[in-house]
Amino acid sequence: MTTSAVAPGWTGEASAHAGISVRCQNVVHIYTTVAGHDVVALRGVNLDIAPGEQVALLGPSGSGKSTLLGLFGGLQRASAGQVIVDGVDVSRIPEAELTRLRAGKVASLLQGARRNLLTYATAAGNVSFARRAMPAAEVRRLPSPRQLLEMLGLGELTDTPVNAMSGGEQQRVALAVTVSSGAGLLLADEPTSQLGHTDRDTMVDLIQRVNAELGTTVVIVTHDPDIAARIPRRVTIRNGRIGSEGVHGRDYAVIDQDGAVHLPEDWIQDYPPGSLVEFEETEDGFFVRRVDHAPGNPR
Ligand code: ADP
Ligand code: MG
């Protein structure tokens, strides 16, 4: 696997194969607080994301979504397990390679559009600035700032200074700038949380356009069901584990490494923690039944 300073992602040609893959194997992440306490944020996450896939990470506050995104982006290292981004275990690589990963292969959209932008510069100026550290030969292979902004439907903002844009426009330009160096993986943590309805929908349009035009793999954290509904694959994190997966409108339970079944959110009402259940095989699959007493073990 090469570790060139430049992203191997899209090179100006709209390609459906430019996205990079992510694979988590038994990922555990533990924070040690200043008080010396351990907080287990991730407790064995297994997840495979294919190149060019769009995934929404859902789940209650504190469930580990941002931690997982931080591991994908090389902002922190997993305490245990493997986080394989584009074939490389990013929890094991030296700091210099991690820096190159952050600068090239992976684009992280930070919360708050203006943190991603030079506010006095134009949209095109910001794209140029984001590419300043790339070798000239690589930059020539990318669409020009103007072309890129056109491709993403932001052409009319090309020469507008960020300061003169609305909040929604700034957030869209921030996204374009974030992916402008040819990253193969876009990571966005709550990218619509500060936007109104219209801007929020336009932002999702843009994320989908990045995915379609550039082939970028997309992982987006959101707690907004309307946003999630527009992302083809939805993964729910609950208490540091993959809770359930929604694929094309259906919600599936996920079996973890130990064989435990993590039920979808809306099943929990029927089967609260501690419920005794039986699985019964029927002609069309399995049937789950709640029982009051374990068979042969009456209370
Ligand atoms: P989410 O993004 O789903 O809200 P996080 O990944 O931010 O969840 O947090 C997961 C857990 O890790 C929470 O219990 C949170 O309090 C804890 N946590 C997150 N960041 C830190 C940190 N820097 N130090 C200690 N604990 C943290
Ligand atoms: Mg978070």
PDB file of C-alpha atoms in Angstrom, residues 86-293:
ATOM      1  CA  ASP A  86      -8.321   2.102   2.167  1.00  0.00           C
ATOM      2  CA  GLY A  87      -6.582  -1.103   3.214  1.00  0.00           C
ATOM      3  CA  VAL A  88      -4.403   0.467   5.925  1.00  0.00           C
ATOM      4  CA  ASP A  89      -4.897  -0.005   9.662  1.00  0.00           C
ATOM      5  CA  VAL A  90      -4.892   3.640  10.658  1.00  0.00           C
ATOM      6  CA  SER A  91      -4.639   2.857  14.356  1.00  0.00           C
ATOM      7  CA  ARG A  92      -1.185   1.407  13.801  1.00  0.00           C
ATOM      8  CA  ILE A  93       0.492   3.807  11.376  1.00  0.00           C
ATOM      9  CA  PRO A  94       3.089   6.405  12.450  1.00  0.00           C
ATOM     10  CA  GLU A  95       1.976   9.950  13.226  1.00  0.00           C
ATOM     11  CA  ALA A  96       3.407  11.340   9.958  1.00  0.00           C
ATOM     12  CA  GLU A  97       1.322   8.920   7.903  1.00  0.00           C
ATOM     13  CA  LEU A  98      -1.733   9.784   9.951  1.00  0.00           C
ATOM     14  CA  THR A  99      -1.163  13.444   9.131  1.00  0.00           C
ATOM     15  CA  ARG A 100      -0.986  12.584   5.424  1.00  0.00           C
ATOM     16  CA  LEU A 101      -4.215  10.610   5.737  1.00  0.00           C
ATOM     17  CA  ARG A 102      -5.936  13.632   7.245  1.00  0.00           C
ATOM     18  CA  ALA A 103      -4.549  15.918   4.557  1.00  0.00           C
ATOM     19  CA  GLY A 104      -5.278  13.680   1.600  1.00  0.00           C
ATOM     20  CA  LYS A 105      -7.429  10.568   1.558  1.00  0.00           C
ATOM     21  CA  VAL A 106      -9.957  11.647   4.148  1.00  0.00           C
ATOM     22  CA  ALA A 107     -11.969  14.861   4.246  1.00  0.00           C
ATOM     23  CA  SER A 108     -13.474  15.781   7.606  1.00  0.00           C
ATOM     24  CA  LEU A 109     -16.087  18.508   7.607  1.00  0.00           C
ATOM     25  CA  LEU A 110     -15.707  20.234  10.949  1.00  0.00           C
ATOM     26  CA  GLN A 111     -18.745  21.480  12.819  1.00  0.00           C
ATOM     27  CA  GLY A 112     -19.351  25.169  12.101  1.00  0.00           C
ATOM     28  CA  ALA A 113     -18.847  26.109   8.438  1.00  0.00           C
ATOM     29  CA  ARG A 114     -16.544  29.014   9.150  1.00  0.00           C
ATOM     30  CA  ARG A 115     -13.992  26.771  10.877  1.00  0.00           C
ATOM     31  CA  ASN A 116     -13.401  25.180   7.461  1.00  0.00           C
ATOM     32  CA  LEU A 117     -13.058  28.433   5.517  1.00  0.00           C
ATOM     33  CA  LEU A 118     -11.049  31.619   5.033  1.00  0.00           C
ATOM     34  CA  THR A 119     -13.924  34.025   5.468  1.00  0.00           C
ATOM     35  CA  TYR A 120     -12.422  36.967   3.511  1.00  0.00           C
ATOM     36  CA  ALA A 121     -11.637  34.806   0.441  1.00  0.00           C
ATOM     37  CA  THR A 122     -14.017  33.719  -2.330  1.00  0.00           C
ATOM     38  CA  ALA A 123     -15.262  30.149  -2.793  1.00  0.00           C
ATOM     39  CA  ALA A 124     -12.700  29.621  -5.574  1.00  0.00           C
ATOM     40  CA  GLY A 125      -9.985  31.168  -3.420  1.00  0.00           C
ATOM     41  CA  ASN A 126     -10.796  28.753  -0.627  1.00  0.00           C
ATOM     42  CA  VAL A 127     -10.520  25.753  -2.966  1.00  0.00           C
ATOM     43  CA  SER A 128      -7.114  26.989  -4.163  1.00  0.00           C
ATOM     44  CA  PHE A 129      -5.999  27.527  -0.593  1.00  0.00           C
ATOM     45  CA  ALA A 130      -7.088  24.011   0.406  1.00  0.00           C
ATOM     46  CA  ARG A 131      -4.868  22.636  -2.368  1.00  0.00           C
ATOM     47  CA  ARG A 132      -1.825  24.751  -1.568  1.00  0.00           C
ATOM     48  CA  ALA A 133       0.250  21.896  -0.132  1.00  0.00           C
ATOM     49  CA  MET A 134      -0.388  19.550  -3.052  1.00  0.00           C
ATOM     50  CA  PRO A 135       2.227  19.069  -5.796  1.00  0.00           C
ATOM     51  CA  ALA A 136       1.359  21.123  -8.898  1.00  0.00           C
ATOM     52  CA  ALA A 137       1.150  17.998 -11.071  1.00  0.00           C
ATOM     53  CA  GLU A 138      -1.552  16.585  -8.807  1.00  0.00           C
ATOM     54  CA  VAL A 139      -3.502  19.819  -8.741  1.00  0.00           C
ATOM     55  CA  ARG A 140      -3.510  19.850 -12.562  1.00  0.00           C
ATOM     56  CA  ARG A 141      -5.246  16.477 -12.540  1.00  0.00           C
ATOM     57  CA  LEU A 142      -8.086  17.882 -10.456  1.00  0.00           C
ATOM     58  CA  PRO A 143     -10.894  20.027 -11.839  1.00  0.00           C
ATOM     59  CA  SER A 144     -10.134  23.736 -11.448  1.00  0.00           C
ATOM     60  CA  PRO A 145     -11.819  25.505  -8.528  1.00  0.00           C
ATOM     61  CA  ARG A 146     -14.362  26.971 -10.965  1.00  0.00           C
ATOM     62  CA  GLN A 147     -15.029  23.575 -12.598  1.00  0.00           C
ATOM     63  CA  LEU A 148     -15.370  21.857  -9.244  1.00  0.00           C
ATOM     64  CA  LEU A 149     -17.845  24.416  -7.924  1.00  0.00           C
ATOM     65  CA  GLU A 150     -19.827  24.100 -11.189  1.00  0.00           C
ATOM     66  CA  MET A 151     -19.828  20.289 -10.911  1.00  0.00           C
ATOM     67  CA  LEU A 152     -21.272  20.560  -7.437  1.00  0.00           C
ATOM     68  CA  GLY A 153     -23.934  23.083  -8.426  1.00  0.00           C
ATOM     69  CA  LEU A 154     -22.233  25.969  -6.592  1.00  0.00           C
ATOM     70  CA  GLY A 155     -21.070  27.818  -9.706  1.00  0.00           C
ATOM     71  CA  GLU A 156     -22.812  31.070  -8.844  1.00  0.00           C
ATOM     72  CA  LEU A 157     -20.818  31.327  -5.601  1.00  0.00           C
ATOM     73  CA  THR A 158     -17.398  30.933  -7.284  1.00  0.00           C
ATOM     74  CA  ASP A 159     -16.399  34.585  -6.957  1.00  0.00           C
ATOM     75  CA  THR A 160     -18.399  35.424  -3.843  1.00  0.00           C
ATOM     76  CA  PRO A 161     -16.451  36.123  -0.645  1.00  0.00           C
ATOM     77  CA  VAL A 162     -17.465  33.762   2.166  1.00  0.00           C
ATOM     78  CA  ASN A 163     -18.334  36.778   4.341  1.00  0.00           C
ATOM     79  CA  ALA A 164     -21.061  37.748   1.863  1.00  0.00           C
ATOM     80  CA  MET A 165     -22.685  34.291   1.815  1.00  0.00           C
ATOM     81  CA  SER A 166     -25.622  33.065   3.902  1.00  0.00           C
ATOM     82  CA  GLY A 167     -24.991  30.420   6.565  1.00  0.00           C
ATOM     83  CA  GLY A 168     -26.352  27.677   4.314  1.00  0.00           C
ATOM     84  CA  GLU A 169     -24.160  28.797   1.412  1.00  0.00           C
ATOM     85  CA  GLN A 170     -21.115  28.871   3.679  1.00  0.00           C
ATOM     86  CA  GLN A 171     -21.808  25.325   4.805  1.00  0.00           C
ATOM     87  CA  ARG A 172     -22.155  24.111   1.186  1.00  0.00           C
ATOM     88  CA  VAL A 173     -18.940  25.854   0.167  1.00  0.00           C
ATOM     89  CA  ALA A 174     -17.213  24.385   3.233  1.00  0.00           C
ATOM     90  CA  LEU A 175     -18.209  20.925   2.049  1.00  0.00           C
ATOM     91  CA  ALA A 176     -16.942  21.580  -1.482  1.00  0.00           C
ATOM     92  CA  VAL A 177     -13.648  22.899  -0.116  1.00  0.00           C
ATOM     93  CA  THR A 178     -13.311  19.907   2.205  1.00  0.00           C
ATOM     94  CA  VAL A 179     -13.506  17.416  -0.683  1.00  0.00           C
ATOM     95  CA  SER A 180     -11.613  19.597  -3.176  1.00  0.00           C
ATOM     96  CA  SER A 181      -8.239  17.914  -2.735  1.00  0.00           C
ATOM     97  CA  GLY A 182      -9.532  14.604  -4.044  1.00  0.00           C
ATOM     98  CA  ALA A 183     -10.355  12.796  -0.818  1.00  0.00           C
ATOM     99  CA  GLY A 184     -11.980   9.384  -1.219  1.00  0.00           C
ATOM    100  CA  LEU A 185     -13.837   9.504   2.091  1.00  0.00           C
ATOM    101  CA  LEU A 186     -16.021  12.326   3.382  1.00  0.00           C
ATOM    102  CA  LEU A 187     -16.732  12.409   7.106  1.00  0.00           C
ATOM    103  CA  ALA A 188     -19.359  14.853   8.314  1.00  0.00           C
ATOM    104  CA  ASP A 189     -20.472  15.132  11.945  1.00  0.00           C
ATOM    105  CA  GLU A 190     -23.953  16.664  12.183  1.00  0.00           C
ATOM    106  CA  PRO A 191     -23.421  18.813   9.056  1.00  0.00           C
ATOM    107  CA  THR A 192     -26.994  20.091   9.065  1.00  0.00           C
ATOM    108  CA  SER A 193     -27.540  20.714  12.765  1.00  0.00           C
ATOM    109  CA  GLN A 194     -27.324  24.509  12.495  1.00  0.00           C
ATOM    110  CA  LEU A 195     -29.317  24.853   9.276  1.00  0.00           C
ATOM    111  CA  GLY A 196     -32.970  25.605   8.546  1.00  0.00           C
ATOM    112  CA  HIS A 197     -35.155  23.224   6.575  1.00  0.00           C
ATOM    113  CA  THR A 198     -34.353  24.438   3.069  1.00  0.00           C
ATOM    114  CA  ASP A 199     -30.608  24.703   3.644  1.00  0.00           C
ATOM    115  CA  ARG A 200     -30.638  21.313   5.290  1.00  0.00           C
ATOM    116  CA  ASP A 201     -32.230  19.680   2.243  1.00  0.00           C
ATOM    117  CA  THR A 202     -29.859  21.505  -0.103  1.00  0.00           C
ATOM    118  CA  MET A 203     -26.926  20.280   1.992  1.00  0.00           C
ATOM    119  CA  VAL A 204     -28.050  16.665   1.602  1.00  0.00           C
ATOM    120  CA  ASP A 205     -28.471  17.280  -2.154  1.00  0.00           C
ATOM    121  CA  LEU A 206     -24.863  18.441  -2.197  1.00  0.00           C
ATOM    122  CA  ILE A 207     -23.582  15.455  -0.212  1.00  0.00           C
ATOM    123  CA  GLN A 208     -25.314  13.188  -2.699  1.00  0.00           C
ATOM    124  CA  ARG A 209     -23.868  15.138  -5.587  1.00  0.00           C
ATOM    125  CA  VAL A 210     -20.346  14.750  -4.160  1.00  0.00           C
ATOM    126  CA  ASN A 211     -21.005  11.026  -3.908  1.00  0.00           C
ATOM    127  CA  ALA A 212     -22.406  10.761  -7.434  1.00  0.00           C
ATOM    128  CA  GLU A 213     -20.000  13.106  -9.253  1.00  0.00           C
ATOM    129  CA  LEU A 214     -16.785  12.311  -7.422  1.00  0.00           C
ATOM    130  CA  GLY A 215     -17.502   8.775  -6.201  1.00  0.00           C
ATOM    131  CA  THR A 216     -16.564   9.794  -2.653  1.00  0.00           C
ATOM    132  CA  THR A 217     -17.531   7.403   0.140  1.00  0.00           C
ATOM    133  CA  VAL A 218     -19.723   9.319   2.596  1.00  0.00           C
ATOM    134  CA  VAL A 219     -20.188   8.771   6.322  1.00  0.00           C
ATOM    135  CA  ILE A 220     -22.465  11.284   7.981  1.00  0.00           C
ATOM    136  CA  VAL A 221     -23.515  11.505  11.612  1.00  0.00           C
ATOM    137  CA  THR A 222     -27.024  12.815  12.090  1.00  0.00           C
ATOM    138  CA  HIS A 223     -29.875  12.591  14.549  1.00  0.00           C
ATOM    139  CA  ASP A 224     -32.295  14.053  12.029  1.00  0.00           C
ATOM    140  CA  PRO A 225     -34.622  11.301  10.754  1.00  0.00           C
ATOM    141  CA  ASP A 226     -35.430  13.271   7.571  1.00  0.00           C
ATOM    142  CA  ILE A 227     -31.741  13.421   6.677  1.00  0.00           C
ATOM    143  CA  ALA A 228     -31.207   9.776   7.528  1.00  0.00           C
ATOM    144  CA  ALA A 229     -34.165   8.781   5.377  1.00  0.00           C
ATOM    145  CA  ARG A 230     -32.329  10.121   2.336  1.00  0.00           C
ATOM    146  CA  ILE A 231     -29.146   8.112   2.982  1.00  0.00           C
ATOM    147  CA  PRO A 232     -29.311   4.561   1.576  1.00  0.00           C
ATOM    148  CA  ARG A 233     -27.647   2.794   4.511  1.00  0.00           C
ATOM    149  CA  ARG A 234     -28.306   3.663   8.130  1.00  0.00           C
ATOM    150  CA  VAL A 235     -26.275   2.260  10.995  1.00  0.00           C
ATOM    151  CA  THR A 236     -27.467   2.858  14.550  1.00  0.00           C
ATOM    152  CA  ILE A 237     -24.846   3.012  17.298  1.00  0.00           C
ATOM    153  CA  ARG A 238     -26.110   2.260  20.752  1.00  0.00           C
ATOM    154  CA  ASN A 239     -23.910   2.233  23.828  1.00  0.00           C
ATOM    155  CA  GLY A 240     -20.703   1.851  21.836  1.00  0.00           C
ATOM    156  CA  ARG A 241     -21.945  -0.966  19.631  1.00  0.00           C
ATOM    157  CA  ILE A 242     -23.743  -1.315  16.325  1.00  0.00           C
ATOM    158  CA  GLY A 243     -27.374  -1.500  17.377  1.00  0.00           C
ATOM    159  CA  SER A 244     -29.257  -2.028  14.159  1.00  0.00           C
ATOM    160  CA  GLU A 245     -28.966  -1.428  10.449  1.00  0.00           C
ATOM    161  CA  GLY A 246     -31.514   0.008   8.078  1.00  0.00           C
ATOM    162  CA  VAL A 247     -31.020  -0.881   4.459  1.00  0.00           C
ATOM    163  CA  HIS A 248     -33.389   0.434   1.802  1.00  0.00           C
ATOM    164  CA  GLY A 249     -36.135   1.197   4.279  1.00  0.00           C
ATOM    165  CA  ARG A 250     -35.975  -2.023   6.344  1.00  0.00           C
ATOM    166  CA  ASP A 251     -34.538  -2.222   9.836  1.00  0.00           C
ATOM    167  CA  TYR A 252     -32.404  -5.229  10.720  1.00  0.00           C
ATOM    168  CA  ALA A 253     -31.126  -6.492  14.059  1.00  0.00           C
ATOM    169  CA  VAL A 254     -27.374  -7.039  14.212  1.00  0.00           C
ATOM    170  CA  ILE A 255     -25.646 -10.003  15.831  1.00  0.00           C
ATOM    171  CA  ASP A 256     -22.360  -9.097  17.490  1.00  0.00           C
ATOM    172  CA  GLN A 257     -19.101 -10.980  17.989  1.00  0.00           C
ATOM    173  CA  ASP A 258     -20.463 -12.779  21.083  1.00  0.00           C
ATOM    174  CA  GLY A 259     -23.620 -13.841  19.266  1.00  0.00           C
ATOM    175  CA  ALA A 260     -25.782 -11.305  21.110  1.00  0.00           C
ATOM    176  CA  VAL A 261     -28.592  -9.758  19.078  1.00  0.00           C
ATOM    177  CA  HIS A 262     -28.974  -5.977  19.145  1.00  0.00           C
ATOM    178  CA  LEU A 263     -32.581  -5.156  18.417  1.00  0.00           C
ATOM    179  CA  PRO A 264     -33.735  -2.168  16.367  1.00  0.00           C
ATOM    180  CA  GLU A 265     -34.788   0.883  18.410  1.00  0.00           C
ATOM    181  CA  ASP A 266     -38.533   0.440  17.945  1.00  0.00           C
ATOM    182  CA  TRP A 267     -38.412  -3.166  19.148  1.00  0.00           C
ATOM    183  CA  ILE A 268     -36.983  -2.187  22.525  1.00  0.00           C
ATOM    184  CA  GLN A 269     -40.467  -1.199  23.775  1.00  0.00           C
ATOM    185  CA  ASP A 270     -41.658  -4.756  23.229  1.00  0.00           C
ATOM    186  CA  TYR A 271     -38.432  -6.342  24.407  1.00  0.00           C
ATOM    187  CA  PRO A 272     -36.908  -4.106  27.120  1.00  0.00           C
ATOM    188  CA  PRO A 273     -33.457  -4.987  28.499  1.00  0.00           C
ATOM    189  CA  GLY A 274     -33.688  -8.149  30.591  1.00  0.00           C
ATOM    190  CA  SER A 275     -36.583  -9.603  28.582  1.00  0.00           C
ATOM    191  CA  LEU A 276     -36.564 -13.352  28.177  1.00  0.00           C
ATOM    192  CA  VAL A 277     -37.245 -14.276  24.573  1.00  0.00           C
ATOM    193  CA  GLU A 278     -37.413 -17.427  22.539  1.00  0.00           C
ATOM    194  CA  PHE A 279     -36.476 -17.798  18.917  1.00  0.00           C
ATOM    195  CA  GLU A 280     -38.626 -20.164  16.979  1.00  0.00           C
ATOM    196  CA  GLU A 281     -37.927 -21.211  13.454  1.00  0.00           C
ATOM    197  CA  THR A 282     -40.914 -20.855  11.185  1.00  0.00           C
ATOM    198  CA  GLU A 283     -41.355 -21.519   7.493  1.00  0.00           C
ATOM    199  CA  ASP A 284     -40.566 -17.941   6.521  1.00  0.00           C
ATOM    200  CA  GLY A 285     -37.671 -17.354   8.886  1.00  0.00           C
ATOM    201  CA  PHE A 286     -37.327 -16.813  12.622  1.00  0.00           C
ATOM    202  CA  PHE A 287     -39.974 -15.685  15.028  1.00  0.00           C
ATOM    203  CA  VAL A 288     -39.163 -13.992  18.341  1.00  0.00           C
ATOM    204  CA  ARG A 289     -41.472 -14.510  21.286  1.00  0.00           C
ATOM    205  CA  ARG A 290     -41.374 -12.908  24.683  1.00  0.00           C
ATOM    206  CA  VAL A 291     -41.766 -15.330  27.566  1.00  0.00           C
ATOM    207  CA  ASP A 292     -42.407 -14.583  31.218  1.00  0.00           C
ATOM    208  CA  HIS A 293     -40.469 -17.536  32.558  1.00  0.00           C
TER     209      HIS A 293
END
